[in-house]
Amino acid sequence: IDPRTGRPYGPDFPRIAVADIVAAQKALLDSLGVKHLMAVAGPSYGGFQAFQWAVQYPDHMDGIVAAVTSPKSPGGPRQTRALIEQLSADPNWNGGWYYDKGGIPTAMTRIRVATLKNYGIEAQLAATFPDPAAPAAAILKAAEPWVRVFDGNSMVVLRRALEDFDTTPRFDRIRARVLYVLSRTDNLFPPAIGPGVMDALKRKSPRVMKNPV
């Protein structure tokens, strides 16, 4: 809620970066008296944050586990614009002020289904549902919980935070052990990107473990 208006921030939420997200997490841990972490672990966007932790607070953890992710953004402002175009296709979009109009479930469902397919859900369901029509219904069902709780404007804020995200120039700051995990069924972060990331890590940071999945 925007304290100036008493309404949701909506599209007026201020711009942030992944470094800001990690700084907020660090501030929370400091307030709880947590001085050191065994590991920072996360998949996808959580993996972006794991890499950011490693370069931003290099002595604060023993290791990171970055799964199905990348140390830099897979796209820039163009992807943010594409996301907004997808969201604005919903009839309730209203320039991002959809909170009094029932939300934007049509656009959010379409986005979540496409994301699950990029994650490889169709390959996972193929053995379970021999009927070609059944997987589509199962994917829609899997998308529903996310659609109910996630906010379209939050997606834009998080996507925009990635526009300048790139930890690779700071790999030499990494002191933690790095476990980088990729999945053969994920189309967003396929195993093909692994060798380049691992080579860069090994050149700049000696404490690296690798686990091909």
JSON list of C-alpha atoms in Angstrom, two decimals:
[
{"chain": "A", "resi": 1, "resn": "ILE", "atom": "CA", "xyz": [0.00, 0.00, 0.00]},
{"chain": "A", "resi": 2, "resn": "ASP", "atom": "CA", "xyz": [1.29, 3.44, -0.95]},
{"chain": "A", "resi": 3, "resn": "PRO", "atom": "CA", "xyz": [1.22, 5.47, 2.31]},
{"chain": "A", "resi": 4, "resn": "ARG", "atom": "CA", "xyz": [0.68, 8.65, 0.33]},
{"chain": "A", "resi": 5, "resn": "THR", "atom": "CA", "xyz": [-2.59, 7.45, -1.19]},
{"chain": "A", "resi": 6, "resn": "GLY", "atom": "CA", "xyz": [-3.77, 4.50, 0.94]},
{"chain": "A", "resi": 7, "resn": "ARG", "atom": "CA", "xyz": [-4.13, 2.51, -2.29]},
{"chain": "A", "resi": 8, "resn": "PRO", "atom": "CA", "xyz": [-1.95, -0.18, -3.85]},
{"chain": "A", "resi": 9, "resn": "TYR", "atom": "CA", "xyz": [1.18, 1.21, -5.50]},
{"chain": "A", "resi": 10, "resn": "GLY", "atom": "CA", "xyz": [0.21, -0.53, -8.72]},
{"chain": "A", "resi": 11, "resn": "PRO", "atom": "CA", "xyz": [2.28, 0.69, -11.68]},
{"chain": "A", "resi": 12, "resn": "ASP", "atom": "CA", "xyz": [3.66, 3.56, -9.57]},
{"chain": "A", "resi": 13, "resn": "PHE", "atom": "CA", "xyz": [5.84, 1.25, -7.46]},
{"chain": "A", "resi": 14, "resn": "PRO", "atom": "CA", "xyz": [9.43, 2.62, -7.47]},
{"chain": "A", "resi": 15, "resn": "ARG", "atom": "CA", "xyz": [12.07, 0.92, -9.54]},
{"chain": "A", "resi": 16, "resn": "ILE", "atom": "CA", "xyz": [14.35, -1.52, -7.71]},
{"chain": "A", "resi": 17, "resn": "ALA", "atom": "CA", "xyz": [17.27, -3.77, -8.63]},
{"chain": "A", "resi": 18, "resn": "VAL", "atom": "CA", "xyz": [18.18, -7.32, -7.61]},
{"chain": "A", "resi": 19, "resn": "ALA", "atom": "CA", "xyz": [20.87, -5.75, -5.42]},
{"chain": "A", "resi": 20, "resn": "ASP", "atom": "CA", "xyz": [18.12, -3.93, -3.50]},
{"chain": "A", "resi": 21, "resn": "ILE", "atom": "CA", "xyz": [16.21, -7.17, -2.93]},
{"chain": "A", "resi": 22, "resn": "VAL", "atom": "CA", "xyz": [19.33, -8.83, -1.55]},
{"chain": "A", "resi": 23, "resn": "ALA", "atom": "CA", "xyz": [20.15, -5.79, 0.59]},
{"chain": "A", "resi": 24, "resn": "ALA", "atom": "CA", "xyz": [16.67, -6.03, 2.14]},
{"chain": "A", "resi": 25, "resn": "GLN", "atom": "CA", "xyz": [17.23, -9.72, 2.89]},
{"chain": "A", "resi": 26, "resn": "LYS", "atom": "CA", "xyz": [20.59, -8.91, 4.47]},
{"chain": "A", "resi": 27, "resn": "ALA", "atom": "CA", "xyz": [18.99, -6.18, 6.61]},
{"chain": "A", "resi": 28, "resn": "LEU", "atom": "CA", "xyz": [16.37, -8.66, 7.83]},
{"chain": "A", "resi": 29, "resn": "LEU", "atom": "CA", "xyz": [19.04, -11.22, 8.76]},
{"chain": "A", "resi": 30, "resn": "ASP", "atom": "CA", "xyz": [21.04, -8.52, 10.56]},
{"chain": "A", "resi": 31, "resn": "SER", "atom": "CA", "xyz": [17.94, -7.55, 12.56]},
{"chain": "A", "resi": 32, "resn": "LEU", "atom": "CA", "xyz": [17.52, -11.20, 13.57]},
{"chain": "A", "resi": 33, "resn": "GLY", "atom": "CA", "xyz": [21.14, -11.46, 14.66]},
{"chain": "A", "resi": 34, "resn": "VAL", "atom": "CA", "xyz": [22.10, -13.86, 11.86]},
{"chain": "A", "resi": 35, "resn": "LYS", "atom": "CA", "xyz": [25.75, -13.15, 11.10]},
{"chain": "A", "resi": 36, "resn": "HIS", "atom": "CA", "xyz": [26.65, -15.93, 8.68]},
{"chain": "A", "resi": 37, "resn": "LEU", "atom": "CA", "xyz": [24.87, -18.39, 6.38]},
{"chain": "A", "resi": 38, "resn": "MET", "atom": "CA", "xyz": [25.78, -21.94, 5.45]},
{"chain": "A", "resi": 39, "resn": "ALA", "atom": "CA", "xyz": [24.37, -21.33, 1.98]},
{"chain": "A", "resi": 40, "resn": "VAL", "atom": "CA", "xyz": [22.10, -19.15, -0.11]},
{"chain": "A", "resi": 41, "resn": "ALA", "atom": "CA", "xyz": [20.00, -21.39, -2.32]},
{"chain": "A", "resi": 42, "resn": "GLY", "atom": "CA", "xyz": [17.26, -20.74, -4.84]},
{"chain": "A", "resi": 43, "resn": "PRO", "atom": "CA", "xyz": [15.86, -21.65, -8.26]},
{"chain": "A", "resi": 44, "resn": "SER", "atom": "CA", "xyz": [15.15, -19.27, -11.15]},
{"chain": "A", "resi": 45, "resn": "TYR", "atom": "CA", "xyz": [14.74, -15.76, -9.67]},
{"chain": "A", "resi": 46, "resn": "GLY", "atom": "CA", "xyz": [16.04, -17.14, -6.39]},
{"chain": "A", "resi": 47, "resn": "GLY", "atom": "CA", "xyz": [19.13, -18.23, -8.28]},
{"chain": "A", "resi": 48, "resn": "PHE", "atom": "CA", "xyz": [19.65, -14.68, -9.54]},
{"chain": "A", "resi": 49, "resn": "GLN", "atom": "CA", "xyz": [19.59, -13.61, -5.91]},
{"chain": "A", "resi": 50, "resn": "ALA", "atom": "CA", "xyz": [22.02, -16.37, -4.90]},
{"chain": "A", "resi": 51, "resn": "PHE", "atom": "CA", "xyz": [24.56, -15.08, -7.43]},
{"chain": "A", "resi": 52, "resn": "GLN", "atom": "CA", "xyz": [23.92, -11.51, -6.25]},
{"chain": "A", "resi": 53, "resn": "TRP", "atom": "CA", "xyz": [24.51, -12.56, -2.63]},
{"chain": "A", "resi": 54, "resn": "ALA", "atom": "CA", "xyz": [27.83, -14.11, -3.64]},
{"chain": "A", "resi": 55, "resn": "VAL", "atom": "CA", "xyz": [29.17, -10.91, -5.21]},
{"chain": "A", "resi": 56, "resn": "GLN", "atom": "CA", "xyz": [27.46, -8.39, -2.91]},
{"chain": "A", "resi": 57, "resn": "TYR", "atom": "CA", "xyz": [28.28, -10.02, 0.45]},
{"chain": "A", "resi": 58, "resn": "PRO", "atom": "CA", "xyz": [31.09, -12.42, -0.46]},
{"chain": "A", "resi": 59, "resn": "ASP", "atom": "CA", "xyz": [32.08, -13.30, 3.12]},
{"chain": "A", "resi": 60, "resn": "HIS", "atom": "CA", "xyz": [28.57, -13.80, 4.47]},
{"chain": "A", "resi": 61, "resn": "MET", "atom": "CA", "xyz": [27.99, -17.39, 3.34]},
{"chain": "A", "resi": 62, "resn": "ASP", "atom": "CA", "xyz": [29.94, -20.63, 2.89]},
{"chain": "A", "resi": 63, "resn": "GLY", "atom": "CA", "xyz": [28.27, -21.48, -0.40]},
{"chain": "A", "resi": 64, "resn": "ILE", "atom": "CA", "xyz": [25.52, -20.78, -2.89]},
{"chain": "A", "resi": 65, "resn": "VAL", "atom": "CA", "xyz": [23.23, -23.16, -4.76]},
{"chain": "A", "resi": 66, "resn": "ALA", "atom": "CA", "xyz": [21.93, -21.51, -7.93]},
{"chain": "A", "resi": 67, "resn": "ALA", "atom": "CA", "xyz": [19.46, -23.76, -9.75]},
{"chain": "A", "resi": 68, "resn": "VAL", "atom": "CA", "xyz": [17.88, -23.40, -13.22]},
{"chain": "A", "resi": 69, "resn": "THR", "atom": "CA", "xyz": [19.03, -19.81, -13.43]},
{"chain": "A", "resi": 70, "resn": "SER", "atom": "CA", "xyz": [21.80, -17.59, -14.75]},
{"chain": "A", "resi": 71, "resn": "PRO", "atom": "CA", "xyz": [24.30, -15.12, -13.27]},
{"chain": "A", "resi": 72, "resn": "LYS", "atom": "CA", "xyz": [22.99, -12.44, -15.61]},
{"chain": "A", "resi": 73, "resn": "SER", "atom": "CA", "xyz": [19.66, -11.38, -17.03]},
{"chain": "A", "resi": 74, "resn": "PRO", "atom": "CA", "xyz": [18.37, -13.35, -20.02]},
{"chain": "A", "resi": 75, "resn": "GLY", "atom": "CA", "xyz": [16.94, -10.12, -21.47]},
{"chain": "A", "resi": 76, "resn": "GLY", "atom": "CA", "xyz": [16.76, -6.36, -21.11]},
{"chain": "A", "resi": 77, "resn": "PRO", "atom": "CA", "xyz": [14.06, -3.68, -21.45]},
{"chain": "A", "resi": 78, "resn": "ARG", "atom": "CA", "xyz": [12.62, -5.46, -24.47]},
{"chain": "A", "resi": 79, "resn": "GLN", "atom": "CA", "xyz": [11.41, -8.31, -22.26]},
{"chain": "A", "resi": 80, "resn": "THR", "atom": "CA", "xyz": [9.84, -5.87, -19.82]},
{"chain": "A", "resi": 81, "resn": "ARG", "atom": "CA", "xyz": [7.92, -4.25, -22.66]},
{"chain": "A", "resi": 82, "resn": "ALA", "atom": "CA", "xyz": [6.84, -7.68, -23.93]},
{"chain": "A", "resi": 83, "resn": "LEU", "atom": "CA", "xyz": [5.56, -8.60, -20.46]},
{"chain": "A", "resi": 84, "resn": "ILE", "atom": "CA", "xyz": [3.55, -5.39, -20.18]},
{"chain": "A", "resi": 85, "resn": "GLU", "atom": "CA", "xyz": [2.05, -6.08, -23.62]},
{"chain": "A", "resi": 86, "resn": "GLN", "atom": "CA", "xyz": [0.97, -9.53, -22.43]},
{"chain": "A", "resi": 87, "resn": "LEU", "atom": "CA", "xyz": [-0.59, -8.13, -19.28]},
{"chain": "A", "resi": 88, "resn": "SER", "atom": "CA", "xyz": [-2.31, -5.27, -21.09]},
{"chain": "A", "resi": 89, "resn": "ALA", "atom": "CA", "xyz": [-4.08, -7.76, -23.35]},
{"chain": "A", "resi": 90, "resn": "ASP", "atom": "CA", "xyz": [-6.32, -8.58, -20.38]},
{"chain": "A", "resi": 91, "resn": "PRO", "atom": "CA", "xyz": [-9.59, -6.60, -20.61]},
{"chain": "A", "resi": 92, "resn": "ASN", "atom": "CA", "xyz": [-9.24, -5.56, -16.95]},
{"chain": "A", "resi": 93, "resn": "TRP", "atom": "CA", "xyz": [-5.71, -4.14, -17.31]},
{"chain": "A", "resi": 94, "resn": "ASN", "atom": "CA", "xyz": [-6.70, -0.45, -17.15]},
{"chain": "A", "resi": 95, "resn": "GLY", "atom": "CA", "xyz": [-3.12, 0.80, -17.37]},
{"chain": "A", "resi": 96, "resn": "GLY", "atom": "CA", "xyz": [-2.15, -1.37, -14.40]},
{"chain": "A", "resi": 97, "resn": "TRP", "atom": "CA", "xyz": [-5.01, -0.16, -12.18]},
{"chain": "A", "resi": 98, "resn": "TYR", "atom": "CA", "xyz": [-6.98, -3.40, -12.20]},
{"chain": "A", "resi": 99, "resn": "TYR", "atom": "CA", "xyz": [-7.44, -3.93, -8.44]},
{"chain": "A", "resi": 100, "resn": "ASP", "atom": "CA", "xyz": [-11.06, -2.72, -8.43]},
{"chain": "A", "resi": 101, "resn": "LYS", "atom": "CA", "xyz": [-11.87, -4.56, -11.65]},
{"chain": "A", "resi": 102, "resn": "GLY", "atom": "CA", "xyz": [-11.40, -8.19, -10.57]},
{"chain": "A", "resi": 103, "resn": "GLY", "atom": "CA", "xyz": [-7.73, -8.51, -11.38]},
{"chain": "A", "resi": 104, "resn": "ILE", "atom": "CA", "xyz": [-6.26, -9.78, -14.63]},
{"chain": "A", "resi": 105, "resn": "PRO", "atom": "CA", "xyz": [-6.75, -13.57, -14.41]},
{"chain": "A", "resi": 106, "resn": "THR", "atom": "CA", "xyz": [-6.90, -14.10, -18.17]},
{"chain": "A", "resi": 107, "resn": "ALA", "atom": "CA", "xyz": [-3.46, -12.63, -18.83]},
{"chain": "A", "resi": 108, "resn": "MET", "atom": "CA", "xyz": [-1.94, -14.16, -15.69]},
{"chain": "A", "resi": 109, "resn": "THR", "atom": "CA", "xyz": [-3.20, -17.64, -16.58]},
{"chain": "A", "resi": 110, "resn": "ARG", "atom": "CA", "xyz": [-1.83, -17.34, -20.11]},
{"chain": "A", "resi": 111, "resn": "ILE", "atom": "CA", "xyz": [1.57, -16.23, -18.78]},
{"chain": "A", "resi": 112, "resn": "ARG", "atom": "CA", "xyz": [1.74, -18.95, -16.13]},
{"chain": "A", "resi": 113, "resn": "VAL", "atom": "CA", "xyz": [0.82, -21.73, -18.55]},
{"chain": "A", "resi": 114, "resn": "ALA", "atom": "CA", "xyz": [3.52, -20.56, -20.98]},
{"chain": "A", "resi": 115, "resn": "THR", "atom": "CA", "xyz": [6.05, -20.38, -18.13]},
{"chain": "A", "resi": 116, "resn": "LEU", "atom": "CA", "xyz": [5.21, -23.90, -16.92]},
{"chain": "A", "resi": 117, "resn": "LYS", "atom": "CA", "xyz": [5.66, -25.19, -20.46]},
{"chain": "A", "resi": 118, "resn": "ASN", "atom": "CA", "xyz": [9.07, -23.50, -20.65]},
{"chain": "A", "resi": 119, "resn": "TYR", "atom": "CA", "xyz": [9.95, -25.20, -17.37]},
{"chain": "A", "resi": 120, "resn": "GLY", "atom": "CA", "xyz": [9.30, -28.54, -19.08]},
{"chain": "A", "resi": 121, "resn": "ILE", "atom": "CA", "xyz": [5.99, -29.52, -17.50]},
{"chain": "A", "resi": 122, "resn": "GLU", "atom": "CA", "xyz": [4.73, -31.13, -20.73]},
{"chain": "A", "resi": 123, "resn": "ALA", "atom": "CA", "xyz": [7.62, -33.60, -20.72]},
{"chain": "A", "resi": 124, "resn": "GLN", "atom": "CA", "xyz": [6.96, -34.35, -17.05]},
{"chain": "A", "resi": 125, "resn": "LEU", "atom": "CA", "xyz": [3.26, -35.02, -17.66]},
{"chain": "A", "resi": 126, "resn": "ALA", "atom": "CA", "xyz": [3.63, -37.04, -20.87]},
{"chain": "A", "resi": 127, "resn": "ALA", "atom": "CA", "xyz": [4.15, -40.35, -19.11]},
{"chain": "A", "resi": 128, "resn": "THR", "atom": "CA", "xyz": [1.30, -39.76, -16.67]},
{"chain": "A", "resi": 129, "resn": "PHE", "atom": "CA", "xyz": [-1.34, -38.59, -19.18]},
{"chain": "A", "resi": 130, "resn": "PRO", "atom": "CA", "xyz": [-1.36, -40.60, -22.42]},
{"chain": "A", "resi": 131, "resn": "ASP", "atom": "CA", "xyz": [-4.50, -38.72, -23.56]},
{"chain": "A", "resi": 132, "resn": "PRO", "atom": "CA", "xyz": [-3.24, -35.60, -25.43]},
{"chain": "A", "resi": 133, "resn": "ALA", "atom": "CA", "xyz": [-6.04, -33.45, -23.97]},
{"chain": "A", "resi": 134, "resn": "ALA", "atom": "CA", "xyz": [-5.37, -34.39, -20.36]},
{"chain": "A", "resi": 135, "resn": "PRO", "atom": "CA", "xyz": [-2.00, -32.60, -19.94]},
{"chain": "A", "resi": 136, "resn": "ALA", "atom": "CA", "xyz": [-3.54, -29.27, -20.98]},
{"chain": "A", "resi": 137, "resn": "ALA", "atom": "CA", "xyz": [-6.13, -29.52, -18.21]},
{"chain": "A", "resi": 138, "resn": "ALA", "atom": "CA", "xyz": [-3.44, -30.54, -15.71]},
{"chain": "A", "resi": 139, "resn": "ILE", "atom": "CA", "xyz": [-1.27, -27.55, -16.67]},
{"chain": "A", "resi": 140, "resn": "LEU", "atom": "CA", "xyz": [-4.22, -25.19, -16.20]},
{"chain": "A", "resi": 141, "resn": "LYS", "atom": "CA", "xyz": [-4.86, -26.72, -12.77]},
{"chain": "A", "resi": 142, "resn": "ALA", "atom": "CA", "xyz": [-1.19, -26.30, -11.85]},
{"chain": "A", "resi": 143, "resn": "ALA", "atom": "CA", "xyz": [-1.32, -22.65, -12.90]},
{"chain": "A", "resi": 144, "resn": "GLU", "atom": "CA", "xyz": [-4.40, -21.75, -10.84]},
{"chain": "A", "resi": 145, "resn": "PRO", "atom": "CA", "xyz": [-2.81, -21.36, -7.37]},
{"chain": "A", "resi": 146, "resn": "TRP", "atom": "CA", "xyz": [-0.14, -19.02, -8.73]},
{"chain": "A", "resi": 147, "resn": "VAL", "atom": "CA", "xyz": [-2.71, -16.95, -10.64]},
{"chain": "A", "resi": 148, "resn": "ARG", "atom": "CA", "xyz": [-4.77, -16.49, -7.45]},
{"chain": "A", "resi": 149, "resn": "VAL", "atom": "CA", "xyz": [-1.91, -15.07, -5.37]},
{"chain": "A", "resi": 150, "resn": "PHE", "atom": "CA", "xyz": [0.53, -13.35, -7.73]},
{"chain": "A", "resi": 151, "resn": "ASP", "atom": "CA", "xyz": [0.25, -9.74, -8.85]},
{"chain": "A", "resi": 152, "resn": "GLY", "atom": "CA", "xyz": [0.82, -8.55, -12.41]},
{"chain": "A", "resi": 153, "resn": "ASN", "atom": "CA", "xyz": [2.46, -5.29, -11.36]},
{"chain": "A", "resi": 154, "resn": "SER", "atom": "CA", "xyz": [4.84, -7.27, -9.15]},
{"chain": "A", "resi": 155, "resn": "MET", "atom": "CA", "xyz": [5.88, -9.23, -12.23]},
{"chain": "A", "resi": 156, "resn": "VAL", "atom": "CA", "xyz": [6.71, -5.97, -13.99]},
{"chain": "A", "resi": 157, "resn": "VAL", "atom": "CA", "xyz": [8.72, -4.68, -11.01]},
{"chain": "A", "resi": 158, "resn": "LEU", "atom": "CA", "xyz": [10.69, -7.93, -10.76]},
{"chain": "A", "resi": 159, "resn": "ARG", "atom": "CA", "xyz": [11.23, -8.10, -14.53]},
{"chain": "A", "resi": 160, "resn": "ARG", "atom": "CA", "xyz": [12.43, -4.48, -14.61]},
{"chain": "A", "resi": 161, "resn": "ALA", "atom": "CA", "xyz": [14.83, -5.23, -11.75]},
{"chain": "A", "resi": 162, "resn": "LEU", "atom": "CA", "xyz": [16.57, -7.71, -14.05]},
{"chain": "A", "resi": 163, "resn": "GLU", "atom": "CA", "xyz": [17.18, -5.29, -16.91]},
{"chain": "A", "resi": 164, "resn": "ASP", "atom": "CA", "xyz": [20.68, -4.41, -15.68]},
{"chain": "A", "resi": 165, "resn": "PHE", "atom": "CA", "xyz": [21.33, -7.61, -13.71]},
{"chain": "A", "resi": 166, "resn": "ASP", "atom": "CA", "xyz": [24.76, -9.08, -14.47]},
{"chain": "A", "resi": 167, "resn": "THR", "atom": "CA", "xyz": [27.03, -10.52, -11.79]},
{"chain": "A", "resi": 168, "resn": "THR", "atom": "CA", "xyz": [29.64, -11.93, -14.19]},
{"chain": "A", "resi": 169, "resn": "PRO", "atom": "CA", "xyz": [31.96, -8.88, -14.09]},
{"chain": "A", "resi": 170, "resn": "ARG", "atom": "CA", "xyz": [32.17, -9.36, -10.30]},
{"chain": "A", "resi": 171, "resn": "PHE", "atom": "CA", "xyz": [32.86, -13.09, -10.24]},
{"chain": "A", "resi": 172, "resn": "ASP", "atom": "CA", "xyz": [36.30, -12.32, -8.80]},
{"chain": "A", "resi": 173, "resn": "ARG", "atom": "CA", "xyz": [34.54, -11.22, -5.59]},
{"chain": "A", "resi": 174, "resn": "ILE", "atom": "CA", "xyz": [33.01, -14.66, -5.00]},
{"chain": "A", "resi": 175, "resn": "ARG", "atom": "CA", "xyz": [34.48, -16.41, -1.97]},
{"chain": "A", "resi": 176, "resn": "ALA", "atom": "CA", "xyz": [31.69, -18.94, -1.44]},
{"chain": "A", "resi": 177, "resn": "ARG", "atom": "CA", "xyz": [31.58, -22.40, -2.93]},
{"chain": "A", "resi": 178, "resn": "VAL", "atom": "CA", "xyz": [29.29, -22.43, -5.96]},
{"chain": "A", "resi": 179, "resn": "LEU", "atom": "CA", "xyz": [26.95, -25.26, -6.92]},
{"chain": "A", "resi": 180, "resn": "TYR", "atom": "CA", "xyz": [25.32, -24.45, -10.27]},
{"chain": "A", "resi": 181, "resn": "VAL", "atom": "CA", "xyz": [22.48, -26.79, -11.23]},
{"chain": "A", "resi": 182, "resn": "LEU", "atom": "CA", "xyz": [20.65, -26.86, -14.56]},
{"chain": "A", "resi": 183, "resn": "SER", "atom": "CA", "xyz": [17.83, -29.06, -15.88]},
{"chain": "A", "resi": 184, "resn": "ARG", "atom": "CA", "xyz": [17.52, -30.76, -19.25]},
{"chain": "A", "resi": 185, "resn": "THR", "atom": "CA", "xyz": [13.77, -30.05, -19.35]},
{"chain": "A", "resi": 186, "resn": "ASP", "atom": "CA", "xyz": [14.02, -26.29, -18.75]},
{"chain": "A", "resi": 187, "resn": "ASN", "atom": "CA", "xyz": [13.90, -24.13, -21.87]},
{"chain": "A", "resi": 188, "resn": "LEU", "atom": "CA", "xyz": [14.55, -20.81, -20.11]},
{"chain": "A", "resi": 189, "resn": "PHE", "atom": "CA", "xyz": [17.91, -21.89, -18.70]},
{"chain": "A", "resi": 190, "resn": "PRO", "atom": "CA", "xyz": [19.00, -24.91, -20.77]},
{"chain": "A", "resi": 191, "resn": "PRO", "atom": "CA", "xyz": [22.15, -26.92, -20.00]},
{"chain": "A", "resi": 192, "resn": "ALA", "atom": "CA", "xyz": [23.82, -25.32, -23.04]},
{"chain": "A", "resi": 193, "resn": "ILE", "atom": "CA", "xyz": [24.51, -22.18, -20.99]},
{"chain": "A", "resi": 194, "resn": "GLY", "atom": "CA", "xyz": [26.33, -24.15, -18.31]},
{"chain": "A", "resi": 195, "resn": "PRO", "atom": "CA", "xyz": [29.84, -24.47, -19.81]},
{"chain": "A", "resi": 196, "resn": "GLY", "atom": "CA", "xyz": [30.19, -20.72, -20.36]},
{"chain": "A", "resi": 197, "resn": "VAL", "atom": "CA", "xyz": [29.10, -19.90, -16.83]},
{"chain": "A", "resi": 198, "resn": "MET", "atom": "CA", "xyz": [31.32, -22.60, -15.30]},
{"chain": "A", "resi": 199, "resn": "ASP", "atom": "CA", "xyz": [34.37, -21.52, -17.32]},
{"chain": "A", "resi": 200, "resn": "ALA", "atom": "CA", "xyz": [33.90, -17.91, -16.20]},
{"chain": "A", "resi": 201, "resn": "LEU", "atom": "CA", "xyz": [33.48, -19.00, -12.57]},
{"chain": "A", "resi": 202, "resn": "LYS", "atom": "CA", "xyz": [36.55, -21.20, -12.66]},
{"chain": "A", "resi": 203, "resn": "ARG", "atom": "CA", "xyz": [38.67, -18.44, -14.17]},
{"chain": "A", "resi": 204, "resn": "LYS", "atom": "CA", "xyz": [37.70, -15.91, -11.51]},
{"chain": "A", "resi": 205, "resn": "SER", "atom": "CA", "xyz": [36.58, -17.95, -8.49]},
{"chain": "A", "resi": 206, "resn": "PRO", "atom": "CA", "xyz": [38.38, -21.18, -7.51]},
{"chain": "A", "resi": 207, "resn": "ARG", "atom": "CA", "xyz": [35.72, -22.51, -5.08]},
{"chain": "A", "resi": 208, "resn": "VAL", "atom": "CA", "xyz": [33.29, -24.05, -7.53]},
{"chain": "A", "resi": 209, "resn": "MET", "atom": "CA", "xyz": [31.41, -27.35, -7.55]},
{"chain": "A", "resi": 210, "resn": "LYS", "atom": "CA", "xyz": [29.38, -28.57, -10.51]},
{"chain": "A", "resi": 211, "resn": "ASN", "atom": "CA", "xyz": [26.40, -30.91, -10.56]},
{"chain": "A", "resi": 212, "resn": "PRO", "atom": "CA", "xyz": [24.92, -31.70, -13.99]},
{"chain": "A", "resi": 213, "resn": "VAL", "atom": "CA", "xyz": [21.26, -32.76, -13.77]}
]
